C-alpha positions as a Python dict, from the first residue, in 0.01 Angstrom:
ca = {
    (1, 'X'): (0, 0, 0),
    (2, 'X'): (132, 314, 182),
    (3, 'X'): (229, 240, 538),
    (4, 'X'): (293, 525, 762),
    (5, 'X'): (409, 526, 1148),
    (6, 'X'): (228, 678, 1438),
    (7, 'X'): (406, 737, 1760),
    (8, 'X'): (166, 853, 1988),
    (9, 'X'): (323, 1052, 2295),
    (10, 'X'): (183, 1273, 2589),
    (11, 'X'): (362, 1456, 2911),
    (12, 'X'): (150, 1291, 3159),
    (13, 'X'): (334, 989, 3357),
    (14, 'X'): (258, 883, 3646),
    (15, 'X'): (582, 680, 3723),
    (16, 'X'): (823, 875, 3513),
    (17, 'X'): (695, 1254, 3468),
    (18, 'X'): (733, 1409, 3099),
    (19, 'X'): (908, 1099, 3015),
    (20, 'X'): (883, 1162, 2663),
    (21, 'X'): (1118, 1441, 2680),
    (22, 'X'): (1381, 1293, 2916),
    (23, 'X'): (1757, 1301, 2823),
    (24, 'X'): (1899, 1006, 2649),
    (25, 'X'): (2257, 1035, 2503),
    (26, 'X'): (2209, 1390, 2413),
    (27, 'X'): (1855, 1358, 2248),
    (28, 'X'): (1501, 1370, 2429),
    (29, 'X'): (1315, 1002, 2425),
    (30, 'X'): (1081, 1088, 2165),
    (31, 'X'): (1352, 1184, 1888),
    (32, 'X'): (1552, 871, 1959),
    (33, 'X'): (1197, 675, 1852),
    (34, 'X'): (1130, 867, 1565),
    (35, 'X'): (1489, 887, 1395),
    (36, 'X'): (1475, 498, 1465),
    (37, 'X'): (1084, 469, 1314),
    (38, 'X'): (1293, 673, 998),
    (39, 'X'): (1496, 392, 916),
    (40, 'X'): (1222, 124, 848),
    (41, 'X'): (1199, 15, 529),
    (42, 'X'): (840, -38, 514),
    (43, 'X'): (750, 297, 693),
    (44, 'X'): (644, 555, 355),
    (45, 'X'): (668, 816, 680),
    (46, 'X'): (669, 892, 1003),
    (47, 'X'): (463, 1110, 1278),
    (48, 'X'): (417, 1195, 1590),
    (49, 'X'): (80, 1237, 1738),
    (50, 'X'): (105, 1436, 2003),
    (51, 'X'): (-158, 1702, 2247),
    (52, 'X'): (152, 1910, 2371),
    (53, 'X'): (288, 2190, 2175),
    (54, 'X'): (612, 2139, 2409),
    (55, 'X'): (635, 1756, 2227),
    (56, 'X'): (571, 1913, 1925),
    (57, 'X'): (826, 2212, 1950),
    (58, 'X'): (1081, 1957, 2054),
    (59, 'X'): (1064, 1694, 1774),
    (60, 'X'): (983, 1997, 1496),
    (61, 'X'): (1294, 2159, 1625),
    (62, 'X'): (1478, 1766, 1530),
    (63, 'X'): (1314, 1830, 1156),
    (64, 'X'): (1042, 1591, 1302),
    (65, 'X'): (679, 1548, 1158),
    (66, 'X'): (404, 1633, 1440),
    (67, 'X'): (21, 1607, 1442),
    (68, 'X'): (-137, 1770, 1700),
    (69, 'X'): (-456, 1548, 1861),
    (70, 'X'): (-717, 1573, 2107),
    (71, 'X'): (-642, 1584, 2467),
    (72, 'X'): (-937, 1338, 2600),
    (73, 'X'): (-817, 1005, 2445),
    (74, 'X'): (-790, 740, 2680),
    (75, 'X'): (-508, 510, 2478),
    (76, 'X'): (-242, 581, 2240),
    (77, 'X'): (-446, 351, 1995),
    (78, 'X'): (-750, 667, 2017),
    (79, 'X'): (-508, 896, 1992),
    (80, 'X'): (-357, 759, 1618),
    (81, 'X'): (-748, 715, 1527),
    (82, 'X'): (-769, 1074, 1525),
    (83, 'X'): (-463, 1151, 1346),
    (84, 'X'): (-449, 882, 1106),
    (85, 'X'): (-753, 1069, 947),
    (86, 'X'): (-533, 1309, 820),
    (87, 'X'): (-312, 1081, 634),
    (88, 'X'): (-379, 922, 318),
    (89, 'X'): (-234, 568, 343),
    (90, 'X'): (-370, 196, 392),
    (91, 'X'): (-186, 96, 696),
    (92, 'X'): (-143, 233, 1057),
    (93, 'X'): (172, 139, 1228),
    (94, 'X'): (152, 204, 1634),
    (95, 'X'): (505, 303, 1762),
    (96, 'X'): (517, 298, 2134),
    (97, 'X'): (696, 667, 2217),
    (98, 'X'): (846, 514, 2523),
    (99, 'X'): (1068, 246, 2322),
    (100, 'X'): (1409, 434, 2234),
    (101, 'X'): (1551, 125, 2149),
    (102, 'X'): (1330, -1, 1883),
    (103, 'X'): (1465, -180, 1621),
    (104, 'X'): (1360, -84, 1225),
    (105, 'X'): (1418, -435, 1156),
    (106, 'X'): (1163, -539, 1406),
    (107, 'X'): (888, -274, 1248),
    (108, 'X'): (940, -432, 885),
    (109, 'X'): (895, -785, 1019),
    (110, 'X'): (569, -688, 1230),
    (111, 'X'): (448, -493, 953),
    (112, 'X'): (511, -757, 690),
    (113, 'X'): (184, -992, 761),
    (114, 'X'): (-68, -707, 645),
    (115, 'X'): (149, -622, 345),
    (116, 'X'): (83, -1045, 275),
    (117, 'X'): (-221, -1142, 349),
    (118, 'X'): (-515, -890, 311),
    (119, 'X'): (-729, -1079, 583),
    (120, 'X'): (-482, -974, 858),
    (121, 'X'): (-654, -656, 1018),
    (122, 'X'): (-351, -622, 1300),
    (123, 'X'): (-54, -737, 1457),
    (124, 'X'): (149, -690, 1712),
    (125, 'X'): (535, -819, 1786),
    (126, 'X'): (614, -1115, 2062),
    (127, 'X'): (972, -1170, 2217),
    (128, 'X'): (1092, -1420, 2443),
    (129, 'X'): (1057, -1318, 2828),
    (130, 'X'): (1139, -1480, 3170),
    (131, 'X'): (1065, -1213, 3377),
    (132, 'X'): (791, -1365, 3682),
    (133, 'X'): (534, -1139, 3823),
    (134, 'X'): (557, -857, 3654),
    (135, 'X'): (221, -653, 3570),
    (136, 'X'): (395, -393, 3409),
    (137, 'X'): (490, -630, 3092),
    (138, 'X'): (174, -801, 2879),
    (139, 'X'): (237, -1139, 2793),
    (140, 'X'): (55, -1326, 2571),
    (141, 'X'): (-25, -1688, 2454),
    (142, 'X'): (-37, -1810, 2047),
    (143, 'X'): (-225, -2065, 1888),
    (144, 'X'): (-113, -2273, 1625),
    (145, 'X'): (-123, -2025, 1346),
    (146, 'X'): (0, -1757, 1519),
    (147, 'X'): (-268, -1524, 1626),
    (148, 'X'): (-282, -1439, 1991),
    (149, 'X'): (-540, -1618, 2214),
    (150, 'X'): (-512, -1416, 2482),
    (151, 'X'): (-308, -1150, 2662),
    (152, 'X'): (-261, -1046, 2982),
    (153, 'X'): (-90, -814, 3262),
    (154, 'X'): (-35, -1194, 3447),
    (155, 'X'): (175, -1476, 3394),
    (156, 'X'): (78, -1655, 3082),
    (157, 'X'): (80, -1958, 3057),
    (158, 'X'): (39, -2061, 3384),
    (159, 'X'): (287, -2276, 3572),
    (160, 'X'): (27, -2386, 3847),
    (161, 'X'): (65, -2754, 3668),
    (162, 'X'): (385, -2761, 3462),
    (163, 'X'): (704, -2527, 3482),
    (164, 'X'): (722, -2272, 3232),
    (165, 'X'): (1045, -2118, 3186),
    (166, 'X'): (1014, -1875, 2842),
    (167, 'X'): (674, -1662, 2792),
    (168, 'X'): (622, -1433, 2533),
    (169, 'X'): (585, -1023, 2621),
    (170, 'X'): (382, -807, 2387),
    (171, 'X'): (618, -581, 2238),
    (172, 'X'): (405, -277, 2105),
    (173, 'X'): (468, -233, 1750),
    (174, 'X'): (132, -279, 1626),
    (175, 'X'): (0, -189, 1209),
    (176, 'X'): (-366, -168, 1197),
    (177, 'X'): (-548, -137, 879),
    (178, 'X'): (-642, 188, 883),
    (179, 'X'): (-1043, 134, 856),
    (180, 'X'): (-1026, -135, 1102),
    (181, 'X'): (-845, 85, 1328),
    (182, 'X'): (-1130, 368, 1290),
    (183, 'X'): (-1322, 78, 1353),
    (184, 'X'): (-1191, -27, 1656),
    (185, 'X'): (-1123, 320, 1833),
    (186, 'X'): (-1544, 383, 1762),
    (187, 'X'): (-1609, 51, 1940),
    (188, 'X'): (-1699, 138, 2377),
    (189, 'X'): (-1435, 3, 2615),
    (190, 'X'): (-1473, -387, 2649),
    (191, 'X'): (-1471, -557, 3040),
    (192, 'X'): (-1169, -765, 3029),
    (193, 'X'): (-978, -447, 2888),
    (194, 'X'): (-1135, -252, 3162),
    (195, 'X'): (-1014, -515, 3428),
    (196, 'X'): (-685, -579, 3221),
    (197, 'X'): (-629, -236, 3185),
    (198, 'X'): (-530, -320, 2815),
    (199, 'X'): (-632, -168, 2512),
    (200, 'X'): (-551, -490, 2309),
    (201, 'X'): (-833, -696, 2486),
    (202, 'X'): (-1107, -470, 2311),
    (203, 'X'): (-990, -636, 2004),
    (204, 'X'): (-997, -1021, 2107),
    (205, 'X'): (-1345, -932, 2266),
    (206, 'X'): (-1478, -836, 1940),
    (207, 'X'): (-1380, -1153, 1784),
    (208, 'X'): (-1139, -990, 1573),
    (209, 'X'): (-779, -1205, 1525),
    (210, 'X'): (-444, -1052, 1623),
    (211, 'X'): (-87, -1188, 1422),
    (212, 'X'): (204, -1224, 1664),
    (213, 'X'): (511, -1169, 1485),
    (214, 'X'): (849, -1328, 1677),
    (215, 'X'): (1093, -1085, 1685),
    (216, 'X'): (1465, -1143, 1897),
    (217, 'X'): (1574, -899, 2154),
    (218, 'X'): (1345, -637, 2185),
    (219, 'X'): (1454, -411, 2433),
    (220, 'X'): (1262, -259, 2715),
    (221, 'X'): (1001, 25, 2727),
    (222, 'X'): (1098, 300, 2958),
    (223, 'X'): (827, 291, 3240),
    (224, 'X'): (1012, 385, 3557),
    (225, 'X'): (1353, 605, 3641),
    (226, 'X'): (1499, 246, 3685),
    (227, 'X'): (1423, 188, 3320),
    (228, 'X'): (1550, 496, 3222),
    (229, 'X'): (1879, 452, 3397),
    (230, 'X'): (1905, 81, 3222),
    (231, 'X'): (1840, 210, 2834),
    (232, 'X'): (2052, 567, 2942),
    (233, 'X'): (2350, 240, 2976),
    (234, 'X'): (2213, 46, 2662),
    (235, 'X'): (2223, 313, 2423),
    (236, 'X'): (2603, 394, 2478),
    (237, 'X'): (2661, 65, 2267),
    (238, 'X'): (2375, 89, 2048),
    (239, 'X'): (2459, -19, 1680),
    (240, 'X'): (2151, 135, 1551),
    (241, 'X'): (2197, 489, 1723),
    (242, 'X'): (2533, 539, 1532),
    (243, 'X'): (2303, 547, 1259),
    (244, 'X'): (2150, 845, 1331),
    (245, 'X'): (2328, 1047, 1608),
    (246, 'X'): (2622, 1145, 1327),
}
């Protein structure tokens, strides 16, 4: 099966302006995602999806792959429905532009349950998380095989009853069969994504099952200048951006 990565990425921010093009170690944010996207195995390519010919000048000028998209999609997982229609390949793989610091390791791993079992339609990596009260991270809960019950912006599960030190955060690598993801992006926004504000939800609603893949240490999205300032500090002892930075 040909897998191929999407990383979709747009100026507008609300808490972080034209994030995708801030300054990290000498490279804008997007580049640091897409040399990293580069190194997974599984990935036959890599793209960025993109409705700003300033994104796209930037990564093109880093011998980056770009295609341009509409400007009216609502979610990054639109956004790659588009695009993806250009591509001939059998599997979608959603890279978050935001994530610097993602690890190729983590992207085979995620990707590996669609490559195995043909009746997986999407995944989507968890990683152990402490963090209380935090609507800015989606956590979710697993059942006994693995696919995600539910997900959501608040604590999960809850510790009204029992303490509950370790949760699991979404972290937002996410392969999609291609059809299903055509599929998906046709489907109207759902009501618990439209309360949730989450994209994911429209998935669950449908009765469609979502993998959770483990995956240690995944490191932070950048979301706010405080974010930025913590990853700016984490990249200076990177192991994976030696890889590509020479």
């Amino acid at each position: 099966m040909r897998v191929v990565g999407l990383i979709p990425a747009r100026l507008e921010s609300s808490r972080l302006p034209e994030k995708a093009l801030v300054d990290i170690c000498g490279l804008p944010m997007i580049v640091h995602t897409y040399k990293r996207a580069l190194l997974a195995q599984t990935l036959d390519d890599v793209f960025v999806a993109t409705d700003s010919g300033r994104i796209r000048s930037v990564v093109e000028q880093h011998g980056g792959k770009v295609i341009m998209t509409s400007r009216d999609h609502k979610t990054g997982s639109d956004r790659l429905a588009e695009a993806c229609k250009e591509i001939d390949c059998e599997i979608v793989v959603n890279i978050q532009g935001d994530e610097p610091l993602v690890n190729p390791d983590h992207i085979d791993a995620i990707v590996e349950p669609l490559l195995l079992d043909t009746s997986v339609q999407i995944a989507v990596g968890v990683t152990q998380y402490s963090k209380k009260n935090s609507p800015s991270d989606i956590k979710a809960v697993l059942d006994l095989n693995n696919d995600i019950m539910y997900c959501s912006r608040t604590d999960l599960p809850s510790d009204a009853r029992t303490a509950v030190e370790k949760m699991l955060k979404m972290s937002f690598i996410v392969p999609f069969r291609k059809d299903f993801l055509i599929q998906y992006a046709s489907w109207s926004p759902t009501p618990l994504e439209q309360i949730e504000y989450n994209e994911y939800l429209r998935v669950l609603e449908h009765g469609v099952k979502i993998r959770g893949v483990h995956v240690d240490d995944a490191k932070i999205s950048v979301d706010t200048p405080d974010d930025l300032e913590e990853v700016r500090i984490l990249m200076r002892s990177d192991s994976i951006y030696n890889l590509y930075i020479k």
